[in-house]
N, CA, C and O atoms as a MOPAC input file, in Angstrom:
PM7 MOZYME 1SCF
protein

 N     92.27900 1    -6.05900 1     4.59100 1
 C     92.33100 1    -4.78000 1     5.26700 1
 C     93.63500 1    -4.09000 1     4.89300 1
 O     94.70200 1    -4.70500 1     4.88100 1
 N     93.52000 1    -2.70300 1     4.56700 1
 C     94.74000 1    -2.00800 1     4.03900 1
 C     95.45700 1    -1.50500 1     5.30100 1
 O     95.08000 1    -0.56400 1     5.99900 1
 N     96.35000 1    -2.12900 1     5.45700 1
 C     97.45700 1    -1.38700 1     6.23000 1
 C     97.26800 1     0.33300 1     6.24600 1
 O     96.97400 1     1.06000 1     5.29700 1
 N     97.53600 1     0.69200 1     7.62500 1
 C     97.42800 1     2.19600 1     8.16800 1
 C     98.44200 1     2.69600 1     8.59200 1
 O     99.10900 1     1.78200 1     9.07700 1
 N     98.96900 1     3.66500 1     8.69300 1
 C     99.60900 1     4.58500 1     9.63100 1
 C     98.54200 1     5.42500 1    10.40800 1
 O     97.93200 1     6.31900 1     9.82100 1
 N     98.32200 1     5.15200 1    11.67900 1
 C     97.41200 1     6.20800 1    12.76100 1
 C     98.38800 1     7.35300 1    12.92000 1
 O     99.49300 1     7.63000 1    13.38600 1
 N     97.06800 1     8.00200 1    12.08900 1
 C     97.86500 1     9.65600 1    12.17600 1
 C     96.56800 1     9.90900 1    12.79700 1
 O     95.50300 1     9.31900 1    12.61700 1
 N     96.94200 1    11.22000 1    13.81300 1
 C     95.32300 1    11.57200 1    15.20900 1
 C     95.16900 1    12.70300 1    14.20300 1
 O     95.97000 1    13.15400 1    13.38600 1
 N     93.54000 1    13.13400 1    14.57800 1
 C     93.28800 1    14.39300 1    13.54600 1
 C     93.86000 1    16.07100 1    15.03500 1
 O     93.58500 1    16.41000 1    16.18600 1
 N     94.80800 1    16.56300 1    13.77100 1
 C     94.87600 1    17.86100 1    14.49400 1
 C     94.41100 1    18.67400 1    14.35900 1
 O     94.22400 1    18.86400 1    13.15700 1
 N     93.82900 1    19.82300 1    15.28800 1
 C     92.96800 1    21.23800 1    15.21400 1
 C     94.03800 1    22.07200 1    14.76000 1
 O     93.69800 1    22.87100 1    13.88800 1
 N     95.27700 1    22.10800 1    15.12500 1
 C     95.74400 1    23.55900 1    14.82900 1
 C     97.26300 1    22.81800 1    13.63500 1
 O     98.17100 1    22.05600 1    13.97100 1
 N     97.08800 1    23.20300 1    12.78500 1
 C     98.17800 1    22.89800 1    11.43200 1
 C     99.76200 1    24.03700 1    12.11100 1
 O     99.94600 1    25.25400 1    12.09200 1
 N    100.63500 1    22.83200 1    12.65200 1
 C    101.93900 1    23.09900 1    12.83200 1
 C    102.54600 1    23.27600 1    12.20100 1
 O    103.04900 1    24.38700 1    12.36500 1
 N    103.06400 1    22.53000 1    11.02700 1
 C    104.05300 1    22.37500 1     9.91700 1
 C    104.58600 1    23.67400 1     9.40700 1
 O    104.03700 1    24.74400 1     9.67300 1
 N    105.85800 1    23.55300 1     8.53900 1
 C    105.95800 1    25.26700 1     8.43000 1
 C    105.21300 1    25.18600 1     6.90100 1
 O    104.69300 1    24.18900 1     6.40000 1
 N    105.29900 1    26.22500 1     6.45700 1
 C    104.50900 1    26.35700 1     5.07200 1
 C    102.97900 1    25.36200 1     5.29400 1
 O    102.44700 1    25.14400 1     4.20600 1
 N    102.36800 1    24.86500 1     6.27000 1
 C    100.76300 1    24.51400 1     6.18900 1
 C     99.80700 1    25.82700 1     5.90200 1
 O     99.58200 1    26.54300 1     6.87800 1
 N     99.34000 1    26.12300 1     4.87600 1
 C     98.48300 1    27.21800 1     4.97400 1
 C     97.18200 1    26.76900 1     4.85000 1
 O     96.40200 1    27.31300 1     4.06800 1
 N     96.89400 1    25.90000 1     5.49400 1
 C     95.30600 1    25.61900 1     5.72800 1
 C     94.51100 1    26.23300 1     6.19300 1
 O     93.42000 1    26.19000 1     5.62500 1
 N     94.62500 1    27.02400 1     7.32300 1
 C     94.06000 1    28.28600 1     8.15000 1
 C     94.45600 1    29.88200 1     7.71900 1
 O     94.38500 1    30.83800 1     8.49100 1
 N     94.84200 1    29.93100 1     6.46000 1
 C     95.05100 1    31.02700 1     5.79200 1
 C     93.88400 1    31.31500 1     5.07500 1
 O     92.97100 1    30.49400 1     4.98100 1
 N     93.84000 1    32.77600 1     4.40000 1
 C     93.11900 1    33.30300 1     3.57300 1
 C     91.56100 1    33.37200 1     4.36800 1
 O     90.45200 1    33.09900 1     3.90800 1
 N     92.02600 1    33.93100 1     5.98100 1
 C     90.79900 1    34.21900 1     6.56800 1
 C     90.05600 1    32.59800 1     7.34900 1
 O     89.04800 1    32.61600 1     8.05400 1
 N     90.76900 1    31.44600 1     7.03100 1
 C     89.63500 1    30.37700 1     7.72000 1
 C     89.96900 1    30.25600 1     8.88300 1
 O     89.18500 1    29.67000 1     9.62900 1
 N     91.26200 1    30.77700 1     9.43000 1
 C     91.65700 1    30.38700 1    10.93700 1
 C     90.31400 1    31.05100 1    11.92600 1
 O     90.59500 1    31.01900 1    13.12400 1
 N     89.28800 1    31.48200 1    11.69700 1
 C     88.20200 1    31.76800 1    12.54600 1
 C     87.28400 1    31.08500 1    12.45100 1
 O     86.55500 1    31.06200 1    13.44300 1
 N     86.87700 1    30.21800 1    11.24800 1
 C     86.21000 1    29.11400 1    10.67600 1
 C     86.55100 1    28.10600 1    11.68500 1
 O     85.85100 1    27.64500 1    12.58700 1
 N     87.78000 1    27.85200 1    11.35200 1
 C     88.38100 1    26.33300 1    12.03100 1
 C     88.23600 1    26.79800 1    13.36900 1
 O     87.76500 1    25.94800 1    14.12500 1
 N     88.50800 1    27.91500 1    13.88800 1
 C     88.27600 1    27.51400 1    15.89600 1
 C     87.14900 1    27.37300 1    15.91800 1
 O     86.76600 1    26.29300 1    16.36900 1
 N     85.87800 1    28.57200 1    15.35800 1
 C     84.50300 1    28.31100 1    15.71500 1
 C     84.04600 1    26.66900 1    15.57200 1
 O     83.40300 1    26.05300 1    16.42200 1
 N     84.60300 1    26.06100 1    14.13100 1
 C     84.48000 1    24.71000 1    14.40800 1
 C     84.61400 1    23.88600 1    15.23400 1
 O     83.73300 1    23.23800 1    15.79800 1
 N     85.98600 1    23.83600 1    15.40100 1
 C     86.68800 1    23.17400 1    16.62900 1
 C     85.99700 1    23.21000 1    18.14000 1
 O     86.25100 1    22.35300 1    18.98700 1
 N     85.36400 1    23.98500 1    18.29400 1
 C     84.45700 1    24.38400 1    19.26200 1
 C     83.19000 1    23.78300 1    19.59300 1
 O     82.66000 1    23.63700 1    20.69400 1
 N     82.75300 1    23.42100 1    18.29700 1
 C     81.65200 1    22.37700 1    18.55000 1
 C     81.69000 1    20.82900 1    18.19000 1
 O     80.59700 1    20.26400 1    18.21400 1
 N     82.62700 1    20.19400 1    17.91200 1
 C     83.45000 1    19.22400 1    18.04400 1
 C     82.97800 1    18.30200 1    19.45500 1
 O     83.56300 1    18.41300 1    20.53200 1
 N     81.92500 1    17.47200 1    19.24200 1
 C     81.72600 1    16.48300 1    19.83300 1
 C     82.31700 1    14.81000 1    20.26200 1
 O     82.57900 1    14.20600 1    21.30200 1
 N     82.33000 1    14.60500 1    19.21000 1
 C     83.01400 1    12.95700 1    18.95400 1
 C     83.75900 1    12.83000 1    17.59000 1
 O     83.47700 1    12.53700 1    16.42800 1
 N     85.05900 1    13.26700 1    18.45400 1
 C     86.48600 1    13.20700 1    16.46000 1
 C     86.96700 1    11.74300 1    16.40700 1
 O     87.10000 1    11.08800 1    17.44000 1
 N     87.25000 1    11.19200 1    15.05700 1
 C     88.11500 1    10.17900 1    15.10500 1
 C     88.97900 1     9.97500 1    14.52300 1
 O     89.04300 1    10.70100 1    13.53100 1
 N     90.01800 1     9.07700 1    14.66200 1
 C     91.42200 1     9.29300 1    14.69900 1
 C     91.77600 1     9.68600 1    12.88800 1
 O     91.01000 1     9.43000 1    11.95800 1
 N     92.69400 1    10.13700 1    12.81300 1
 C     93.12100 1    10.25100 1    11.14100 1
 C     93.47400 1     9.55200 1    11.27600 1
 O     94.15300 1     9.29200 1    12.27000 1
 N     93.10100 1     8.40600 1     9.85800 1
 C     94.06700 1     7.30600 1     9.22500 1
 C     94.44000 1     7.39300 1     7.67500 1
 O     93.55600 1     7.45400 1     6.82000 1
 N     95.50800 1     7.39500 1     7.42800 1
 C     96.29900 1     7.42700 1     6.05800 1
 C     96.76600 1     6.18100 1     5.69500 1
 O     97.88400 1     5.78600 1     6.02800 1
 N     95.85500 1     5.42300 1     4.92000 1
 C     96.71000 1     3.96600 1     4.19800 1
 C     97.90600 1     4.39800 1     3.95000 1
 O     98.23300 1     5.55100 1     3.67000 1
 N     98.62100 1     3.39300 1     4.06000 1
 C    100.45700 1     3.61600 1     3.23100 1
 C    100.33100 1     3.49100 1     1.92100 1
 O     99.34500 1     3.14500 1     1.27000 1
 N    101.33000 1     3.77500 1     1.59500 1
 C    101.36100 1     3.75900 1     0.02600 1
 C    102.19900 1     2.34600 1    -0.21000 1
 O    103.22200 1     1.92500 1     0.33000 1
 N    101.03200 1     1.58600 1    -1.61400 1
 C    101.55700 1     0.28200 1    -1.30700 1
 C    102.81600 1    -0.09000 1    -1.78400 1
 O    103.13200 1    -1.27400 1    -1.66600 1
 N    103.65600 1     0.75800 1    -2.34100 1
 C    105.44500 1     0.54300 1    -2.36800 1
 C    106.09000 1     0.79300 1    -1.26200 1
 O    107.30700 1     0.61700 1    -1.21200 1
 N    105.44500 1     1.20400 1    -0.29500 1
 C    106.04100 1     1.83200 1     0.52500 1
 C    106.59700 1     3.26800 1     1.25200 1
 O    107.01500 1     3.62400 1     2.35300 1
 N    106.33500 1     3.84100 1    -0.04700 1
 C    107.20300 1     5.20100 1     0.04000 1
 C    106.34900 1     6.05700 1     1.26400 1
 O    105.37500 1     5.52200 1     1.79500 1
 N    106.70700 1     7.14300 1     1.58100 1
 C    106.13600 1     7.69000 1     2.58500 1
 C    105.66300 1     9.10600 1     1.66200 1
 O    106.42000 1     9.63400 1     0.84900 1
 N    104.57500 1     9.48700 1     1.89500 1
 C    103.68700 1    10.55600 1     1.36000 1
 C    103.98000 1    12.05300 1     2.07200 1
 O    104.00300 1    12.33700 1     3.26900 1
 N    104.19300 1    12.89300 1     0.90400 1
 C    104.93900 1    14.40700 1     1.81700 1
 C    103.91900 1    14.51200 1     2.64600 1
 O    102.91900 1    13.79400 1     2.64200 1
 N    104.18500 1    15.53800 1     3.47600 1
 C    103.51100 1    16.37000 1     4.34300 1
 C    102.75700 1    17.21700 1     3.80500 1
 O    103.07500 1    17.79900 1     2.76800 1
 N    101.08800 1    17.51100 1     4.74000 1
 C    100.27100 1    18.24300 1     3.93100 1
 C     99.21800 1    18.31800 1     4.85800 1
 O     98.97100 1    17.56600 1     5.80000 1
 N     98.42300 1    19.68000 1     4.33000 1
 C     97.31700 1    19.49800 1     4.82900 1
 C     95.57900 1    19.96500 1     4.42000 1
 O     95.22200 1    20.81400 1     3.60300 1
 N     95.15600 1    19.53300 1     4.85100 1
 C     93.70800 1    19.21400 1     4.07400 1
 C     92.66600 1    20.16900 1     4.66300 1
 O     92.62600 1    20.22300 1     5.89200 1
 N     91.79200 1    20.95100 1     3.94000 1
 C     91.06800 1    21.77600 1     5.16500 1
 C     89.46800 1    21.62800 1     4.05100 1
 O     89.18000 1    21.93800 1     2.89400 1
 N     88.88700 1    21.09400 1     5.00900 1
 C     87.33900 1    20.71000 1     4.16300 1
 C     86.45500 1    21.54200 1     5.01700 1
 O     86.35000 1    21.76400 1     6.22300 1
 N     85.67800 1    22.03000 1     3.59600 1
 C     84.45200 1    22.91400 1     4.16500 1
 C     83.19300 1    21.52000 1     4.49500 1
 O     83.40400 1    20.37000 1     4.11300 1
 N     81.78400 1    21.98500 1     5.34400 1
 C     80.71700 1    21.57000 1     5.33900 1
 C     79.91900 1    22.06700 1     6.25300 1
 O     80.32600 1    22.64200 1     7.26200 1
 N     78.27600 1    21.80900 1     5.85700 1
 C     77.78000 1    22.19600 1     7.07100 1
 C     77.02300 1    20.68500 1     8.57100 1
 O     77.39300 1    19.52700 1     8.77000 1
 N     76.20800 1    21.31500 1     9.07600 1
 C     76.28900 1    20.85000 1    10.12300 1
 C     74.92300 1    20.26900 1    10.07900 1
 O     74.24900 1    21.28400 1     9.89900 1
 N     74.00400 1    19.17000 1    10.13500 1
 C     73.13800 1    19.12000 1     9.90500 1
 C     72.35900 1    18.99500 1    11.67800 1
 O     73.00400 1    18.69500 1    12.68200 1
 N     70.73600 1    19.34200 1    11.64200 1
 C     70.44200 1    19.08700 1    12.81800 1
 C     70.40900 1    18.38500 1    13.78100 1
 O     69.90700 1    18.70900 1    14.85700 1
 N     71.13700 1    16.92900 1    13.43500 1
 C     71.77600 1    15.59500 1    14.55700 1
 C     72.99800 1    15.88900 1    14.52400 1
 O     73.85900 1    15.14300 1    14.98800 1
 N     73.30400 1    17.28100 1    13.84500 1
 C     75.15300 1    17.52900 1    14.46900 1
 C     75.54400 1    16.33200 1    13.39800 1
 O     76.28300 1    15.64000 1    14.09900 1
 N     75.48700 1    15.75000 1    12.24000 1
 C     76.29800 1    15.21700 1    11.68400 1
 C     76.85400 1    16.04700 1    10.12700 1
 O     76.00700 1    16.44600 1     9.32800 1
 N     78.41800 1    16.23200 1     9.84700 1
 C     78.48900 1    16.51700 1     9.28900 1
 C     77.82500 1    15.95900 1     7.57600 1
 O     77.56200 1    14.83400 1     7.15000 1
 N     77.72400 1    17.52000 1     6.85100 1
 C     76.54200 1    17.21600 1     5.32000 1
 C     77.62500 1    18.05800 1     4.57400 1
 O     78.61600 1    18.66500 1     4.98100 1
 N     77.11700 1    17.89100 1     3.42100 1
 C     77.81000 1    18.79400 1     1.88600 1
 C     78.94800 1    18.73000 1     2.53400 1
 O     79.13400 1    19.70300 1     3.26600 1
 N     79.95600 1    17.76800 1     2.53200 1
 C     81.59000 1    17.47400 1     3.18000 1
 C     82.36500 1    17.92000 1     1.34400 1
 O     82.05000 1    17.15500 1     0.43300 1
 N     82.88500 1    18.58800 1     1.16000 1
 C     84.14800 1    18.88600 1     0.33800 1
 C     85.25900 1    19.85800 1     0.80800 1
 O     85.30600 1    20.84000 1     1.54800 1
 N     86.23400 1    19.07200 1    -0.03600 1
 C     87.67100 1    19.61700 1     0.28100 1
 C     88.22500 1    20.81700 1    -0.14800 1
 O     89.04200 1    20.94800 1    -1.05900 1
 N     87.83500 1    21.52100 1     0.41600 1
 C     88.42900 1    23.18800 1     0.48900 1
 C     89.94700 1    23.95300 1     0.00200 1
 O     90.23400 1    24.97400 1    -0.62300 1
 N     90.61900 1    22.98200 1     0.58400 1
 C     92.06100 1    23.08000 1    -0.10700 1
 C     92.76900 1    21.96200 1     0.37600 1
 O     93.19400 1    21.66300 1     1.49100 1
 N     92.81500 1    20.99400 1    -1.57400 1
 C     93.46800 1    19.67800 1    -0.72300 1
 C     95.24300 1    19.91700 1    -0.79500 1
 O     95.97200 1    20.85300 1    -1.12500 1
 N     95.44800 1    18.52900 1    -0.29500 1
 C     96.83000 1    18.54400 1     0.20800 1
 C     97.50700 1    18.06000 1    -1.43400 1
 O     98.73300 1    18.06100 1    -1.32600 1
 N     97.18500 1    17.76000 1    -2.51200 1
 C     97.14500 1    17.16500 1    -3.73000 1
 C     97.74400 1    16.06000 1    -3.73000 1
 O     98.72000 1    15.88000 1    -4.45900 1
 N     97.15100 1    14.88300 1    -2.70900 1
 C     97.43600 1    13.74200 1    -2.56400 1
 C     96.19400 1    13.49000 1    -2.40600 1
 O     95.45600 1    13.97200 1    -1.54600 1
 N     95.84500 1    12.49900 1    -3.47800 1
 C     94.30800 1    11.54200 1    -3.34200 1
 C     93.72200 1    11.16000 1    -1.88800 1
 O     92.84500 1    11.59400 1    -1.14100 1
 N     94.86300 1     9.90600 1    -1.88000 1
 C     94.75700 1     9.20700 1    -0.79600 1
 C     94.29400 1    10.04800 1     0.39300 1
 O     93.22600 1     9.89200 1     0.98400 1
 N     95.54000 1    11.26200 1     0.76300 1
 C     95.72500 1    12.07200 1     1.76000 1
 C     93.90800 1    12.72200 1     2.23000 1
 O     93.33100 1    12.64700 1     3.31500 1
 N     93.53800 1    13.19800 1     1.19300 1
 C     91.96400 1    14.04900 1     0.66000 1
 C     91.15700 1    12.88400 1     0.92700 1
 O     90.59500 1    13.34500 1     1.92000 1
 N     90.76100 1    11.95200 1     0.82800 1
 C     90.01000 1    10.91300 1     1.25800 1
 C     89.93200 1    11.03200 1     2.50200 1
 O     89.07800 1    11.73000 1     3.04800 1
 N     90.91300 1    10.29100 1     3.18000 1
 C     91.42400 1     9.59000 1     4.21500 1
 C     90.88100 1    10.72800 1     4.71500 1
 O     90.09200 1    10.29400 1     5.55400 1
 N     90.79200 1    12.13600 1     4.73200 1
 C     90.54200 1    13.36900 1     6.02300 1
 C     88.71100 1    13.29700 1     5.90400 1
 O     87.96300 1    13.06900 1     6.85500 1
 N     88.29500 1    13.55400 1     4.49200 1
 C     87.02600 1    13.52500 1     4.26900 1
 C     86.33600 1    12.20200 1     4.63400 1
 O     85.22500 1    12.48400 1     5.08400 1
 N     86.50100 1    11.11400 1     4.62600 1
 C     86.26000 1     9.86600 1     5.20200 1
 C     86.53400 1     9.94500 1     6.72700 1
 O     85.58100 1     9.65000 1     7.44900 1
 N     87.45500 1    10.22700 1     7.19500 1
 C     87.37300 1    10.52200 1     8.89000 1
 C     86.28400 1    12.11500 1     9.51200 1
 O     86.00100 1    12.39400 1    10.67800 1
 N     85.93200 1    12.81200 1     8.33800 1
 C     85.39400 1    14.07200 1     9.38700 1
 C     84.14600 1    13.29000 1     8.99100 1
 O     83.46400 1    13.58800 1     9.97100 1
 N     83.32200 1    12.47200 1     8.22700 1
 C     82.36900 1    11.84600 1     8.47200 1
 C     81.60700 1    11.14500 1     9.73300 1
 O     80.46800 1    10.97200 1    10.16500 1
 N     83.13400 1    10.81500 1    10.08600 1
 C     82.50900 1    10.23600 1    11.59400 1
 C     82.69100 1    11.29000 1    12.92300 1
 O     82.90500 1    10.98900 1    14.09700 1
 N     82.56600 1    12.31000 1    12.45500 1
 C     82.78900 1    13.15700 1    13.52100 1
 C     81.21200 1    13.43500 1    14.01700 1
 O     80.19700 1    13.17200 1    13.37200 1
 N     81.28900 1    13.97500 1    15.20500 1
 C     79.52200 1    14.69500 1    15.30500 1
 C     79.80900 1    15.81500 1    16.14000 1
 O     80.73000 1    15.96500 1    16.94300 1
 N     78.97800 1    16.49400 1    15.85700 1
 C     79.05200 1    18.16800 1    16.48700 1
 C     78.08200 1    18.81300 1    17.34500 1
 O     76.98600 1    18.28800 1    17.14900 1
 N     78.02500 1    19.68900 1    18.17500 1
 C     77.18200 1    20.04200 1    18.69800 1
 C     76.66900 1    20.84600 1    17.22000 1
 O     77.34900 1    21.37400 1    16.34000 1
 N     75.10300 1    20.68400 1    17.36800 1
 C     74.00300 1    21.53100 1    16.44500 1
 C     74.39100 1    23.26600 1    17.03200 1
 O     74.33300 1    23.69600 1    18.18400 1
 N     74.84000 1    24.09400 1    15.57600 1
 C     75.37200 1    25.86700 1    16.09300 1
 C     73.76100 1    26.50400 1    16.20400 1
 O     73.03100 1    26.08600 1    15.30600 1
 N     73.40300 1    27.03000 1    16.74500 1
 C     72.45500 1    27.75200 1    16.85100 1
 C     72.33700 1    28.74300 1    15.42500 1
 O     73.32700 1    28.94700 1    14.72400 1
 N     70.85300 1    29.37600 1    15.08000 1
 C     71.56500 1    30.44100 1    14.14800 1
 C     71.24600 1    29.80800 1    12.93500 1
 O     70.72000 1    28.69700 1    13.00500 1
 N     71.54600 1    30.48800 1    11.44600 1
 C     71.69300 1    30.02800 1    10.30600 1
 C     72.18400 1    28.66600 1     9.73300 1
 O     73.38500 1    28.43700 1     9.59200 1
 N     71.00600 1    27.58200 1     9.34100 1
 C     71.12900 1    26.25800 1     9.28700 1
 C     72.05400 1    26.27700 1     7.71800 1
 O     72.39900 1    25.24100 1     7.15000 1
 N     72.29400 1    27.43200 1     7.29200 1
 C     73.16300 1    26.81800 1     6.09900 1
 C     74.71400 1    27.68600 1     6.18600 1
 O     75.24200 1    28.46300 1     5.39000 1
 N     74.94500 1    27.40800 1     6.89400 1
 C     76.39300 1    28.23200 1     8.07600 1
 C     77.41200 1    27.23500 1     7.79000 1
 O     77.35400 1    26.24700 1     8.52200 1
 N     78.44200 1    27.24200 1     6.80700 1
 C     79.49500 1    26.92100 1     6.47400 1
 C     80.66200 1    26.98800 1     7.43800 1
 O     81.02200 1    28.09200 1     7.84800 1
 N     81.55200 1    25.38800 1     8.00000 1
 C     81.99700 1    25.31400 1     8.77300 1
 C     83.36200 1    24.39900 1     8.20000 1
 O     83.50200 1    23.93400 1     7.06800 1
 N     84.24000 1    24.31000 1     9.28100 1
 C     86.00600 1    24.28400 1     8.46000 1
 C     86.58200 1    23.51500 1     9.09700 1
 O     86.51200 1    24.03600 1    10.21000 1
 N     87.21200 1    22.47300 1     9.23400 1
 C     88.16300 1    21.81200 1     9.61000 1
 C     89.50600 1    21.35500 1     9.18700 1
 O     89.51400 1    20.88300 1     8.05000 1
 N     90.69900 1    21.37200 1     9.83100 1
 C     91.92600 1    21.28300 1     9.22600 1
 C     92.65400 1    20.27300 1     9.67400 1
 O     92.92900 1    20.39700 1    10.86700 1
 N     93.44200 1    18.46300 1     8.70900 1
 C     93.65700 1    17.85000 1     9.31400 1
 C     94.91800 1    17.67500 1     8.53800 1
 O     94.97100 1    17.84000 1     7.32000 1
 N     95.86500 1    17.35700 1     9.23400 1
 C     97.71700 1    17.41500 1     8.89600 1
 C     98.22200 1    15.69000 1     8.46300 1
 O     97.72300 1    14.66100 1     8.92000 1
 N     99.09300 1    15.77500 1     7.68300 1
 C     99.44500 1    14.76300 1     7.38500 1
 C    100.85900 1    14.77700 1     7.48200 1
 O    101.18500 1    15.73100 1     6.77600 1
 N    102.05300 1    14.18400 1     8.02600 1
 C    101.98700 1    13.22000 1     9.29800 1
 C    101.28700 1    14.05700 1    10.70900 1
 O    101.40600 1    15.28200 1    10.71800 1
 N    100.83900 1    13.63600 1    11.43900 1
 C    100.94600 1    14.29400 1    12.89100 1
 C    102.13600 1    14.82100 1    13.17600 1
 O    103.07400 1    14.03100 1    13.07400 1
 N    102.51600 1    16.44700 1    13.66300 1
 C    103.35700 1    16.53600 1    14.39200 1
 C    103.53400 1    17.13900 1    15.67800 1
 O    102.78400 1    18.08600 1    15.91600 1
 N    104.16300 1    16.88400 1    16.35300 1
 C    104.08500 1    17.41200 1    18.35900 1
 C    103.69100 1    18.74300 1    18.04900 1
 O    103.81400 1    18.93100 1    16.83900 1
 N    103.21700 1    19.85900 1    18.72700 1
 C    102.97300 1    20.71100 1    19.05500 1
 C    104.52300 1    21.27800 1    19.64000 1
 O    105.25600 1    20.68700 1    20.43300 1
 N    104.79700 1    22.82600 1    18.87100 1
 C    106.08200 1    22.98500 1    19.55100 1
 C    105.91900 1    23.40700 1    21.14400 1
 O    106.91800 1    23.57500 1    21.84300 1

């Protein structure tokens, strides 16, 4: 088993310079966030020298299929860390959503930060 750092997945990208919710998706990501049933935690393997991986953040498009599980999962704008881009797309897998009413091919956004940081 690969060693983790539990990083929790965040809705709203703190960091300064995170532009994950730029270029118009910050309405994407709340409407998302909104139907957000069952999230689970971000986990980021360490890097196996040790070093610690910059800060970043990951914002993946997909849609929503009719059991509310996320489908067509790709990374929208990655953080250009492999690992980092996995680790978010591998955790919004296990997410489940309420089913949106409306247009079944309705493109939806989520944004997850790498390290966690407090909310100011």
């Amino acid at each position: 088993m690969i060693p983790a750092i539990k990083v929790f997945f965040m809705l709203v990208a703190t960091s300064v310079g995170c532009d994950c919710k730029s270029d118009g998706w910050e309405s994407v990501v709340e409407k998302t966030e909104a139907l957000v049933l069952h999230r689970e935690s971000f986990r980021v393997p360490k890097d196996p020298v040790g070093s610690e991986y910059e800060a970043s953040c990951v914002r993946i498009r997909f849609q929503i299929d009719t059991s509310g599980n996320p489908i067509n999962v790709s990374i929208d704008k990655s953080s250009r860390n492999r690992v980092i881009d996995v680790a978010a797309r591998e955790t919004l897998k296990k997410f489940r959503f309420r089913v949106p009413q409306g247009d079944s091919g309705e493109e939806f956004a989520l944004v997850f930060e790498y390290p966690l940081r407090d909310a100011p």
